[in-house]
PDB file of N, CA and C in Angstrom:
ATOM      1  N   ALA A  50      74.617 -81.995 -79.308  1.00  0.00           N
ATOM      2  CA  ALA A  50      74.989 -83.362 -79.613  1.00  0.00           C
ATOM      3  C   ALA A  50      74.045 -84.333 -78.897  1.00  0.00           C
ATOM      4  N   LYS A  51      73.738 -84.021 -77.611  1.00  0.00           N
ATOM      5  CA  LYS A  51      72.817 -84.879 -76.874  1.00  0.00           C
ATOM      6  C   LYS A  51      71.434 -84.867 -77.511  1.00  0.00           C
ATOM      7  N   LEU A  52      71.020 -83.682 -77.954  1.00  0.00           N
ATOM      8  CA  LEU A  52      69.701 -83.551 -78.564  1.00  0.00           C
ATOM      9  C   LEU A  52      69.623 -84.365 -79.850  1.00  0.00           C
ATOM     10  N   ARG A  53      70.682 -84.296 -80.649  1.00  0.00           N
ATOM     11  CA  ARG A  53      70.708 -85.047 -81.907  1.00  0.00           C
ATOM     12  C   ARG A  53      70.675 -86.552 -81.629  1.00  0.00           C
ATOM     13  N   ALA A  54      71.432 -86.990 -80.627  1.00  0.00           N
ATOM     14  CA  ALA A  54      71.453 -88.413 -80.262  1.00  0.00           C
ATOM     15  C   ALA A  54      70.084 -88.847 -79.745  1.00  0.00           C
ATOM     16  N   SER A  55      69.439 -87.984 -78.973  1.00  0.00           N
ATOM     17  CA  SER A  55      68.107 -88.313 -78.458  1.00  0.00           C
ATOM     18  C   SER A  55      67.090 -88.383 -79.588  1.00  0.00           C
ATOM     19  N   ASP A  56      67.205 -87.460 -80.536  1.00  0.00           N
ATOM     20  CA  ASP A  56      66.306 -87.498 -81.695  1.00  0.00           C
ATOM     21  C   ASP A  56      66.489 -88.794 -82.475  1.00  0.00           C
ATOM     22  N   MET A  57      67.734 -89.197 -82.659  1.00  0.00           N
ATOM     23  CA  MET A  57      67.998 -90.436 -83.388  1.00  0.00           C
ATOM     24  C   MET A  57      67.446 -91.640 -82.623  1.00  0.00           C
ATOM     25  N   ALA A  58      67.621 -91.640 -81.305  1.00  0.00           N
ATOM     26  CA  ALA A  58      67.104 -92.741 -80.494  1.00  0.00           C
ATOM     27  C   ALA A  58      65.583 -92.783 -80.565  1.00  0.00           C
ATOM     28  N   LEU A  59      64.952 -91.615 -80.521  1.00  0.00           N
ATOM     29  CA  LEU A  59      63.497 -91.547 -80.614  1.00  0.00           C
ATOM     30  C   LEU A  59      63.012 -92.073 -81.956  1.00  0.00           C
ATOM     31  N   LYS A  60      63.680 -91.675 -83.034  1.00  0.00           N
ATOM     32  CA  LYS A  60      63.296 -92.159 -84.370  1.00  0.00           C
ATOM     33  C   LYS A  60      63.465 -93.672 -84.468  1.00  0.00           C
ATOM     34  N   GLU A  61      64.540 -94.183 -83.878  1.00  0.00           N
ATOM     35  CA  GLU A  61      64.776 -95.629 -83.894  1.00  0.00           C
ATOM     36  C   GLU A  61      63.668 -96.358 -83.135  1.00  0.00           C
ATOM     37  N   ILE A  62      63.269 -95.807 -81.996  1.00  0.00           N
ATOM     38  CA  ILE A  62      62.205 -96.426 -81.211  1.00  0.00           C
ATOM     39  C   ILE A  62      60.875 -96.334 -81.954  1.00  0.00           C
ATOM     40  N   GLU A  63      60.622 -95.203 -82.591  1.00  0.00           N
ATOM     41  CA  GLU A  63      59.377 -95.072 -83.358  1.00  0.00           C
ATOM     42  C   GLU A  63      59.350 -96.066 -84.511  1.00  0.00           C
ATOM     43  N   ASN A  64      60.498 -96.283 -85.157  1.00  0.00           N
ATOM     44  CA  ASN A  64      60.567 -97.293 -86.225  1.00  0.00           C
ATOM     45  C   ASN A  64      60.308 -98.681 -85.663  1.00  0.00           C
ATOM     46  N   SER A  65      60.930 -98.980 -84.516  1.00  0.00           N
ATOM     47  CA  SER A  65      60.703-100.286 -83.877  1.00  0.00           C
ATOM     48  C   SER A  65      59.235-100.455 -83.516  1.00  0.00           C
ATOM     49  N   ARG A  66      58.647 -99.387 -83.024  1.00  0.00           N
ATOM     50  CA  ARG A  66      57.226 -99.423 -82.651  1.00  0.00           C
ATOM     51  C   ARG A  66      56.354 -99.694 -83.871  1.00  0.00           C
ATOM     52  N   ALA A  67      56.659 -99.035 -84.992  1.00  0.00           N
ATOM     53  CA  ALA A  67      55.891 -99.258 -86.217  1.00  0.00           C
ATOM     54  C   ALA A  67      56.020-100.711 -86.672  1.00  0.00           C
ATOM     55  N   ILE A  68      57.218-101.256 -86.576  1.00  0.00           N
ATOM     56  CA  ILE A  68      57.437-102.653 -86.954  1.00  0.00           C
ATOM     57  C   ILE A  68      56.638-103.575 -86.043  1.00  0.00           C
ATOM     58  N   MET A  69      56.676-103.298 -84.735  1.00  0.00           N
ATOM     59  CA  MET A  69      55.946-104.131 -83.774  1.00  0.00           C
ATOM     60  C   MET A  69      54.437-104.036 -84.012  1.00  0.00           C
ATOM     61  N   GLU A  70      53.944-102.833 -84.318  1.00  0.00           N
ATOM     62  CA  GLU A  70      52.516-102.681 -84.583  1.00  0.00           C
ATOM     63  C   GLU A  70      52.119-103.480 -85.819  1.00  0.00           C
ATOM     64  N   ASN A  71      52.985-103.487 -86.829  1.00  0.00           N
ATOM     65  CA  ASN A  71      52.705-104.261 -88.032  1.00  0.00           C
ATOM     66  C   ASN A  71      52.696-105.756 -87.708  1.00  0.00           C
ATOM     67  N   GLU A  72      53.681-106.211 -86.921  1.00  0.00           N
ATOM     68  CA  GLU A  72      53.714-107.623 -86.515  1.00  0.00           C
ATOM     69  C   GLU A  72      52.466-107.980 -85.705  1.00  0.00           C
ATOM     70  N   LEU A  73      52.039-107.061 -84.856  1.00  0.00           N
ATOM     71  CA  LEU A  73      50.846-107.287 -84.053  1.00  0.00           C
ATOM     72  C   LEU A  73      49.617-107.408 -84.945  1.00  0.00           C
ATOM     73  N   ARG A  74      49.505-106.513 -85.928  1.00  0.00           N
ATOM     74  CA  ARG A  74      48.369-106.597 -86.867  1.00  0.00           C
ATOM     75  C   ARG A  74      48.369-107.935 -87.609  1.00  0.00           C
ATOM     76  N   LEU A  75      49.552-108.366 -88.056  1.00  0.00           N
ATOM     77  CA  LEU A  75      49.650-109.642 -88.768  1.00  0.00           C
ATOM     78  C   LEU A  75      49.284-110.810 -87.858  1.00  0.00           C
ATOM     79  N   ALA A  76      49.757-110.763 -86.614  1.00  0.00           N
ATOM     80  CA  ALA A  76      49.444-111.839 -85.669  1.00  0.00           C
ATOM     81  C   ALA A  76      47.947-111.877 -85.373  1.00  0.00           C
ATOM     82  N   LEU A  77      47.335-110.705 -85.225  1.00  0.00           N
ATOM     83  CA  LEU A  77      45.884-110.657 -85.000  1.00  0.00           C
ATOM     84  C   LEU A  77      45.122-111.205 -86.204  1.00  0.00           C
ATOM     85  N   ALA A  78      45.594-110.867 -87.393  1.00  0.00           N
ATOM     86  CA  ALA A  78      44.951-111.377 -88.607  1.00  0.00           C
ATOM     87  C   ALA A  78      45.070-112.903 -88.665  1.00  0.00           C
ATOM     88  N   ASP A  79      46.264-113.428 -88.333  1.00  0.00           N
ATOM     89  CA  ASP A  79      46.454-114.880 -88.298  1.00  0.00           C
ATOM     90  C   ASP A  79      45.538-115.520 -87.268  1.00  0.00           C
ATOM     91  N   TYR A  80      45.457-114.898 -86.101  1.00  0.00           N
ATOM     92  CA  TYR A  80      44.599-115.419 -85.037  1.00  0.00           C
ATOM     93  C   TYR A  80      43.139-115.457 -85.499  1.00  0.00           C
ATOM     94  N   ASP A  81      42.688-114.362 -86.103  1.00  0.00           N
ATOM     95  CA  ASP A  81      41.307-114.318 -86.589  1.00  0.00           C
ATOM     96  C   ASP A  81      41.064-115.372 -87.659  1.00  0.00           C
ATOM     97  N   ARG A  82      42.050-115.533 -88.562  1.00  0.00           N
ATOM     98  CA  ARG A  82      41.921-116.529 -89.627  1.00  0.00           C
ATOM     99  C   ARG A  82      41.854-117.938 -89.041  1.00  0.00           C
ATOM    100  N   LEU A  83      42.753-118.231 -88.101  1.00  0.00           N
ATOM    101  CA  LEU A  83      42.764-119.552 -87.479  1.00  0.00           C
ATOM    102  C   LEU A  83      41.498-119.794 -86.653  1.00  0.00           C
ATOM    103  N   SER A  84      41.034-118.764 -85.994  1.00  0.00           N
ATOM    104  CA  SER A  84      39.818-118.887 -85.197  1.00  0.00           C
ATOM    105  C   SER A  84      38.624-119.210 -86.096  1.00  0.00           C
ATOM    106  N   ALA A  85      38.525-118.506 -87.220  1.00  0.00           N
ATOM    107  CA  ALA A  85      37.438-118.765 -88.162  1.00  0.00           C
ATOM    108  C   ALA A  85      37.553-120.172 -88.743  1.00  0.00           C
ATOM    109  N   LYS A  86      38.787-120.555 -89.064  1.00  0.00           N
ATOM    110  CA  LYS A  86      39.034-121.893 -89.605  1.00  0.00           C
ATOM    111  C   LYS A  86      38.619-122.962 -88.594  1.00  0.00           C
ATOM    112  N   MET A  87      38.924-122.715 -87.323  1.00  0.00           N
ATOM    113  CA  MET A  87      38.572-123.676 -86.283  1.00  0.00           C
ATOM    114  C   MET A  87      37.054-123.759 -86.113  1.00  0.00           C
ATOM    115  N   ARG A  88      36.380-122.622 -86.174  1.00  0.00           N
ATOM    116  CA  ARG A  88      34.914-122.643 -86.058  1.00  0.00           C
ATOM    117  C   ARG A  88      34.285-123.442 -87.200  1.00  0.00           C
ATOM    118  N   VAL A  89      34.838-123.284 -88.411  1.00  0.00           N
ATOM    119  CA  VAL A  89      34.333-124.048 -89.557  1.00  0.00           C
ATOM    120  C   VAL A  89      34.581-125.532 -89.346  1.00  0.00           C
ATOM    121  N   ARG A  90      35.785-125.866 -88.867  1.00  0.00           N
ATOM    122  CA  ARG A  90      36.102-127.279 -88.607  1.00  0.00           C
ATOM    123  C   ARG A  90      35.171-127.857 -87.539  1.00  0.00           C
ATOM    124  N   GLU A  91      34.946-127.086 -86.491  1.00  0.00           N
ATOM    125  CA  GLU A  91      34.085-127.572 -85.414  1.00  0.00           C
ATOM    126  C   GLU A  91      32.671-127.817 -85.922  1.00  0.00           C
ATOM    127  N   ALA A  92      32.177-126.902 -86.744  1.00  0.00           N
ATOM    128  CA  ALA A  92      30.840-127.077 -87.307  1.00  0.00           C
ATOM    129  C   ALA A  92      30.802-128.317 -88.201  1.00  0.00           C
ATOM    130  N   SER A  93      31.854-128.483 -88.994  1.00  0.00           N
ATOM    131  CA  SER A  93      31.940-129.654 -89.871  1.00  0.00           C
ATOM    132  C   SER A  93      32.051-130.931 -89.058  1.00  0.00           C
ATOM    133  N   ASN A  94      32.851-130.882 -87.992  1.00  0.00           N
ATOM    134  CA  ASN A  94      33.021-132.055 -87.140  1.00  0.00           C
ATOM    135  C   ASN A  94      31.717-132.418 -86.432  1.00  0.00           C
ATOM    136  N   GLU A  95      30.986-131.405 -85.976  1.00  0.00           N
ATOM    137  CA  GLU A  95      29.704-131.666 -85.327  1.00  0.00           C
ATOM    138  C   GLU A  95      28.731-132.335 -86.287  1.00  0.00           C
ATOM    139  N   ALA A  96      28.749-131.871 -87.535  1.00  0.00           N
ATOM    140  CA  ALA A  96      27.877-132.485 -88.539  1.00  0.00           C
ATOM    141  C   ALA A  96      28.301-133.932 -88.796  1.00  0.00           C
ATOM    142  N   ASN A  97      29.607-134.158 -88.885  1.00  0.00           N
ATOM    143  CA  ASN A  97      30.115-135.509 -89.114  1.00  0.00           C
ATOM    144  C   ASN A  97      29.846-136.421 -87.923  1.00  0.00           C
ATOM    145  N   GLU A  98      29.966-135.870 -86.714  1.00  0.00           N
ATOM    146  CA  GLU A  98      29.738-136.671 -85.520  1.00  0.00           C
ATOM    147  C   GLU A  98      28.291-137.128 -85.418  1.00  0.00           C
ATOM    148  N   SER A  99      27.385-136.300 -85.892  1.00  0.00           N
ATOM    149  CA  SER A  99      25.989-136.712 -85.843  1.00  0.00           C
ATOM    150  C   SER A  99      25.717-137.850 -86.829  1.00  0.00           C
ATOM    151  N   LYS A 100      26.509-137.915 -87.915  1.00  0.00           N
ATOM    152  CA  LYS A 100      26.343-138.982 -88.911  1.00  0.00           C
ATOM    153  C   LYS A 100      27.091-140.248 -88.505  1.00  0.00           C
ATOM    154  N   GLN A 101      28.257-140.061 -87.888  1.00  0.00           N
ATOM    155  CA  GLN A 101      29.076-141.213 -87.500  1.00  0.00           C
ATOM    156  C   GLN A 101      29.761-140.931 -86.174  1.00  0.00           C
ATOM    157  N   GLY A 102      30.343-141.938 -85.585  1.00  0.00           N
ATOM    158  CA  GLY A 102      31.017-141.781 -84.290  1.00  0.00           C
ATOM    159  C   GLY A 102      32.227-140.869 -84.413  1.00  0.00           C
ATOM    160  N   GLU A 103      32.644-140.295 -83.291  1.00  0.00           N
ATOM    161  CA  GLU A 103      33.790-139.385 -83.272  1.00  0.00           C
ATOM    162  C   GLU A 103      35.059-140.155 -83.600  1.00  0.00           C
ATOM    163  N   SER A 104      35.852-139.640 -84.507  1.00  0.00           N
ATOM    164  CA  SER A 104      37.091-140.324 -84.901  1.00  0.00           C
ATOM    165  C   SER A 104      38.301-139.652 -84.272  1.00  0.00           C
ATOM    166  N   THR A 105      39.401-140.398 -84.205  1.00  0.00           N
ATOM    167  CA  THR A 105      40.632-139.825 -83.646  1.00  0.00           C
ATOM    168  C   THR A 105      41.175-138.737 -84.566  1.00  0.00           C
ATOM    169  N   TYR A 106      40.888-138.831 -85.861  1.00  0.00           N
ATOM    170  CA  TYR A 106      41.330-137.811 -86.813  1.00  0.00           C
ATOM    171  C   TYR A 106      40.708-136.468 -86.454  1.00  0.00           C
ATOM    172  N   THR A 107      39.439-136.460 -86.132  1.00  0.00           N
ATOM    173  CA  THR A 107      38.741-135.230 -85.757  1.00  0.00           C
ATOM    174  C   THR A 107      39.345-134.657 -84.483  1.00  0.00           C
ATOM    175  N   ILE A 108      39.614-135.510 -83.522  1.00  0.00           N
ATOM    176  CA  ILE A 108      40.203-135.056 -82.254  1.00  0.00           C
ATOM    177  C   ILE A 108      41.591-134.465 -82.509  1.00  0.00           C
ATOM    178  N   ASP A 109      42.407-135.139 -83.339  1.00  0.00           N
ATOM    179  CA  ASP A 109      43.748-134.631 -83.660  1.00  0.00           C
ATOM    180  C   ASP A 109      43.673-133.269 -84.334  1.00  0.00           C
ATOM    181  N   ASN A 110      42.756-133.096 -85.274  1.00  0.00           N
ATOM    182  CA  ASN A 110      42.599-131.805 -85.954  1.00  0.00           C
ATOM    183  C   ASN A 110      42.210-130.716 -84.975  1.00  0.00           C
ATOM    184  N   ASN A 111      41.320-131.032 -84.054  1.00  0.00           N
ATOM    185  CA  ASN A 111      40.900-130.042 -83.070  1.00  0.00           C
ATOM    186  C   ASN A 111      42.058-129.645 -82.163  1.00  0.00           C
ATOM    187  N   LEU A 112      42.874-130.635 -81.761  1.00  0.00           N
ATOM    188  CA  LEU A 112      44.024-130.337 -80.911  1.00  0.00           C
ATOM    189  C   LEU A 112      45.045-129.469 -81.634  1.00  0.00           C
ATOM    190  N   VAL A 113      45.292-129.769 -82.902  1.00  0.00           N
ATOM    191  CA  VAL A 113      46.236-128.972 -83.690  1.00  0.00           C
ATOM    192  C   VAL A 113      45.717-127.546 -83.832  1.00  0.00           C
ATOM    193  N   SER A 114      44.441-127.402 -84.139  1.00  0.00           N
ATOM    194  CA  SER A 114      43.855-126.073 -84.285  1.00  0.00           C
ATOM    195  C   SER A 114      43.918-125.312 -82.970  1.00  0.00           C
ATOM    196  N   GLN A 115      43.624-125.985 -81.879  1.00  0.00           N
ATOM    197  CA  GLN A 115      43.656-125.341 -80.570  1.00  0.00           C
ATOM    198  C   GLN A 115      45.078-124.893 -80.235  1.00  0.00           C
ATOM    199  N   ASN A 116      46.068-125.747 -80.545  1.00  0.00           N
ATOM    200  CA  ASN A 116      47.470-125.378 -80.306  1.00  0.00           C
ATOM    201  C   ASN A 116      47.867-124.156 -81.121  1.00  0.00           C
ATOM    202  N   GLU A 117      47.452-124.119 -82.395  1.00  0.00           N
ATOM    203  CA  GLU A 117      47.758-122.970 -83.243  1.00  0.00           C
ATOM    204  C   GLU A 117      47.157-121.703 -82.658  1.00  0.00           C
ATOM    205  N   LEU A 118      45.909-121.784 -82.213  1.00  0.00           N
ATOM    206  CA  LEU A 118      45.249-120.622 -81.635  1.00  0.00           C
ATOM    207  C   LEU A 118      45.951-120.164 -80.352  1.00  0.00           C
ATOM    208  N   GLU A 119      46.339-121.110 -79.517  1.00  0.00           N
ATOM    209  CA  GLU A 119      47.035-120.755 -78.276  1.00  0.00           C
ATOM    210  C   GLU A 119      48.380-120.103 -78.567  1.00  0.00           C
ATOM    211  N   GLN A 120      49.105-120.617 -79.557  1.00  0.00           N
ATOM    212  CA  GLN A 120      50.393-120.029 -79.919  1.00  0.00           C
ATOM    213  C   GLN A 120      50.204-118.612 -80.433  1.00  0.00           C
ATOM    214  N   ARG A 121      49.196-118.405 -81.256  1.00  0.00           N
ATOM    215  CA  ARG A 121      48.922-117.060 -81.788  1.00  0.00           C
ATOM    216  C   ARG A 121      48.503-116.117 -80.665  1.00  0.00           C
ATOM    217  N   ALA A 122      47.713-116.609 -79.734  1.00  0.00           N
ATOM    218  CA  ALA A 122      47.290-115.763 -78.610  1.00  0.00           C
ATOM    219  C   ALA A 122      48.500-115.351 -77.772  1.00  0.00           C
ATOM    220  N   GLU A 123      49.425-116.282 -77.543  1.00  0.00           N
ATOM    221  CA  GLU A 123      50.646-115.966 -76.800  1.00  0.00           C
ATOM    222  C   GLU A 123      51.493-114.948 -77.554  1.00  0.00           C
ATOM    223  N   GLU A 124      51.589-115.128 -78.865  1.00  0.00           N
ATOM    224  CA  GLU A 124      52.366-114.194 -79.684  1.00  0.00           C
ATOM    225  C   GLU A 124      51.737-112.799 -79.656  1.00  0.00           C
ATOM    226  N   ILE A 125      50.420-112.738 -79.720  1.00  0.00           N
ATOM    227  CA  ILE A 125      49.719-111.459 -79.662  1.00  0.00           C
ATOM    228  C   ILE A 125      49.982-110.787 -78.319  1.00  0.00           C
ATOM    229  N   HIS A 126      49.925-111.564 -77.250  1.00  0.00           N
ATOM    230  CA  HIS A 126      50.188-111.004 -75.922  1.00  0.00           C
ATOM    231  C   HIS A 126      51.616-110.465 -75.830  1.00  0.00           C
ATOM    232  N   ARG A 127      52.574-111.235 -76.338  1.00  0.00           N
ATOM    233  CA  ARG A 127      53.979-110.822 -76.304  1.00  0.00           C
ATOM    234  C   ARG A 127      54.182-109.535 -77.101  1.00  0.00           C
ATOM    235  N   LEU A 128      53.603-109.478 -78.301  1.00  0.00           N
ATOM    236  CA  LEU A 128      53.762-108.296 -79.143  1.00  0.00           C
ATOM    237  C   LEU A 128      53.061-107.079 -78.539  1.00  0.00           C
ATOM    238  N   THR A 129      51.907-107.294 -77.934  1.00  0.00           N
ATOM    239  CA  THR A 129      51.185-106.192 -77.297  1.00  0.00           C
ATOM    240  C   THR A 129      52.001-105.630 -76.142  1.00  0.00           C
ATOM    241  N   THR A 130      52.571-106.513 -75.331  1.00  0.00           N
ATOM    242  CA  THR A 130      53.400-106.083 -74.207  1.00  0.00           C
ATOM    243  C   THR A 130      54.615-105.307 -74.698  1.00  0.00           C
ATOM    244  N   LYS A 131      55.254-105.817 -75.729  1.00  0.00           N
ATOM    245  CA  LYS A 131      56.424-105.138 -76.281  1.00  0.00           C
ATOM    246  C   LYS A 131      56.043-103.782 -76.862  1.00  0.00           C
ATOM    247  N   ASN A 132      54.900-103.711 -77.527  1.00  0.00           N
ATOM    248  CA  ASN A 132      54.425-102.455 -78.108  1.00  0.00           C
ATOM    249  C   ASN A 132      54.157-101.422 -77.012  1.00  0.00           C
ATOM    250  N   GLU A 133      53.555-101.857 -75.910  1.00  0.00           N
ATOM    251  CA  GLU A 133      53.284-100.949 -74.792  1.00  0.00           C
ATOM    252  C   GLU A 133      54.588-100.432 -74.184  1.00  0.00           C
ATOM    253  N   ALA A 134      55.585-101.307 -74.077  1.00  0.00           N
ATOM    254  CA  ALA A 134      56.884-100.883 -73.544  1.00  0.00           C
ATOM    255  C   ALA A 134      57.532 -99.847 -74.463  1.00  0.00           C
ATOM    256  N   LEU A 135      57.432-100.067 -75.766  1.00  0.00           N
ATOM    257  CA  LEU A 135      57.986 -99.098 -76.715  1.00  0.00           C
ATOM    258  C   LEU A 135      57.242 -97.769 -76.639  1.00  0.00           C
ATOM    259  N   ASP A 136      55.937 -97.814 -76.437  1.00  0.00           N
ATOM    260  CA  ASP A 136      55.163 -96.577 -76.271  1.00  0.00           C
ATOM    261  C   ASP A 136      55.669 -95.791 -75.062  1.00  0.00           C
ATOM    262  N   ARG A 137      55.853 -96.478 -73.947  1.00  0.00           N
ATOM    263  CA  ARG A 137      56.341 -95.807 -72.735  1.00  0.00           C
ATOM    264  C   ARG A 137      57.735 -95.219 -72.955  1.00  0.00           C
ATOM    265  N   LYS A 138      58.601 -95.974 -73.609  1.00  0.00           N
ATOM    266  CA  LYS A 138      59.957 -95.496 -73.870  1.00  0.00           C
ATOM    267  C   LYS A 138      59.933 -94.277 -74.785  1.00  0.00           C
ATOM    268  N   CYS A 139      59.065 -94.296 -75.767  1.00  0.00           N
ATOM    269  CA  CYS A 139      58.915 -93.191 -76.702  1.00  0.00           C
ATOM    270  C   CYS A 139      58.459 -91.930 -75.959  1.00  0.00           C
ATOM    271  N   ILE A 140      57.510 -92.077 -75.056  1.00  0.00           N
ATOM    272  CA  ILE A 140      57.007 -90.942 -74.273  1.00  0.00           C
ATOM    273  C   ILE A 140      58.132 -90.369 -73.412  1.00  0.00           C
ATOM    274  N   ARG A 141      58.902 -91.250 -72.758  1.00  0.00           N
ATOM    275  CA  ARG A 141      60.012 -90.784 -71.922  1.00  0.00           C
ATOM    276  C   ARG A 141      61.042 -90.015 -72.741  1.00  0.00           C
ATOM    277  N   LEU A 142      61.362 -90.519 -73.933  1.00  0.00           N
ATOM    278  CA  LEU A 142      62.337 -89.834 -74.783  1.00  0.00           C
ATOM    279  C   LEU A 142      61.806 -88.489 -75.271  1.00  0.00           C
ATOM    280  N   ARG A 143      60.526 -88.420 -75.579  1.00  0.00           N
ATOM    281  CA  ARG A 143      59.944 -87.132 -75.998  1.00  0.00           C
ATOM    282  C   ARG A 143      60.077 -86.102 -74.877  1.00  0.00           C
ATOM    283  N   GLU A 144      59.783 -86.529 -73.659  1.00  0.00           N
ATOM    284  CA  GLU A 144      59.908 -85.630 -72.508  1.00  0.00           C
ATOM    285  C   GLU A 144      61.363 -85.198 -72.327  1.00  0.00           C
ATOM    286  N   TYR A 145      62.276 -86.123 -72.475  1.00  0.00           N
ATOM    287  CA  TYR A 145      63.695 -85.819 -72.342  1.00  0.00           C
ATOM    288  C   TYR A 145      64.125 -84.810 -73.402  1.00  0.00           C
ATOM    289  N   ILE A 146      63.663 -85.000 -74.633  1.00  0.00           N
ATOM    290  CA  ILE A 146      64.001 -84.078 -75.723  1.00  0.00           C
ATOM    291  C   ILE A 146      63.423 -82.692 -75.440  1.00  0.00           C
ATOM    292  N   LYS A 147      62.203 -82.633 -74.909  1.00  0.00           N
ATOM    293  CA  LYS A 147      61.614 -81.337 -74.559  1.00  0.00           C
ATOM    294  C   LYS A 147      62.480 -80.621 -73.533  1.00  0.00           C
ATOM    295  N   LYS A 148      62.927 -81.347 -72.501  1.00  0.00           N
ATOM    296  CA  LYS A 148      63.769 -80.749 -71.470  1.00  0.00           C
ATOM    297  C   LYS A 148      65.093 -80.261 -72.059  1.00  0.00           C
ATOM    298  N   LEU A 149      65.699 -81.059 -72.919  1.00  0.00           N
ATOM    299  CA  LEU A 149      66.954 -80.644 -73.545  1.00  0.00           C
ATOM    300  C   LEU A 149      66.751 -79.423 -74.439  1.00  0.00           C
ATOM    301  N   THR A 150      65.651 -79.396 -75.146  1.00  0.00           N
ATOM    302  CA  THR A 150      65.347 -78.264 -76.013  1.00  0.00           C
ATOM    303  C   THR A 150      65.205 -76.992 -75.194  1.00  0.00           C
ATOM    304  N   LEU A 151      64.499 -77.093 -74.053  1.00  0.00           N
ATOM    305  CA  LEU A 151      64.347 -75.926 -73.181  1.00  0.00           C
ATOM    306  C   LEU A 151      65.693 -75.452 -72.653  1.00  0.00           C
ATOM    307  N   LYS A 152      66.560 -76.376 -72.273  1.00  0.00           N
ATOM    308  CA  LYS A 152      67.888 -75.996 -71.781  1.00  0.00           C
ATOM    309  C   LYS A 152      68.692 -75.310 -72.882  1.00  0.00           C
ATOM    310  N   CYS A 153      68.592 -75.853 -74.100  1.00  0.00           N
ATOM    311  CA  CYS A 153      69.317 -75.250 -75.222  1.00  0.00           C
ATOM    312  C   CYS A 153      68.814 -73.838 -75.507  1.00  0.00           C
ATOM    313  N   GLU A 154      67.503 -73.652 -75.426  1.00  0.00           N
ATOM    314  CA  GLU A 154      66.923 -72.328 -75.670  1.00  0.00           C
ATOM    315  C   GLU A 154      67.336 -71.355 -74.579  1.00  0.00           C
ATOM    316  N   GLU A 155      67.500 -71.827 -73.336  1.00  0.00           N
ATOM    317  CA  GLU A 155      67.925 -70.969 -72.249  1.00  0.00           C
ATOM    318  C   GLU A 155      69.350 -70.479 -72.451  1.00  0.00           C
ATOM    319  N   TRP A 156      70.202 -71.311 -73.050  1.00  0.00           N
ATOM    320  CA  TRP A 156      71.585 -70.924 -73.248  1.00  0.00           C
ATOM    321  C   TRP A 156      71.646 -69.857 -74.314  1.00  0.00           C
TER     322      TRP A 156
END
């Protein structure tokens, strides 16, 4: 019964880990997209600044883009940390299942 419960817990953690890895991939993709978008804006803004004085609109756009990038970076960090914790928990459960399996085989 303990072994079955441990197997179920391990499967649940592996599912959670897969979900977190997918969220992490999506967050990284968003970060890369926003980063590329910001680089394009910066290049465009630099070109515009050379033609005319710096406008508050350009500054506002840069601040919004920077905020988006910072939020995505924080989300990536949070998801990475959570993914690492799930990896450690998964390893511990695998070891526990191995020990239970050995005890069952001894009986």
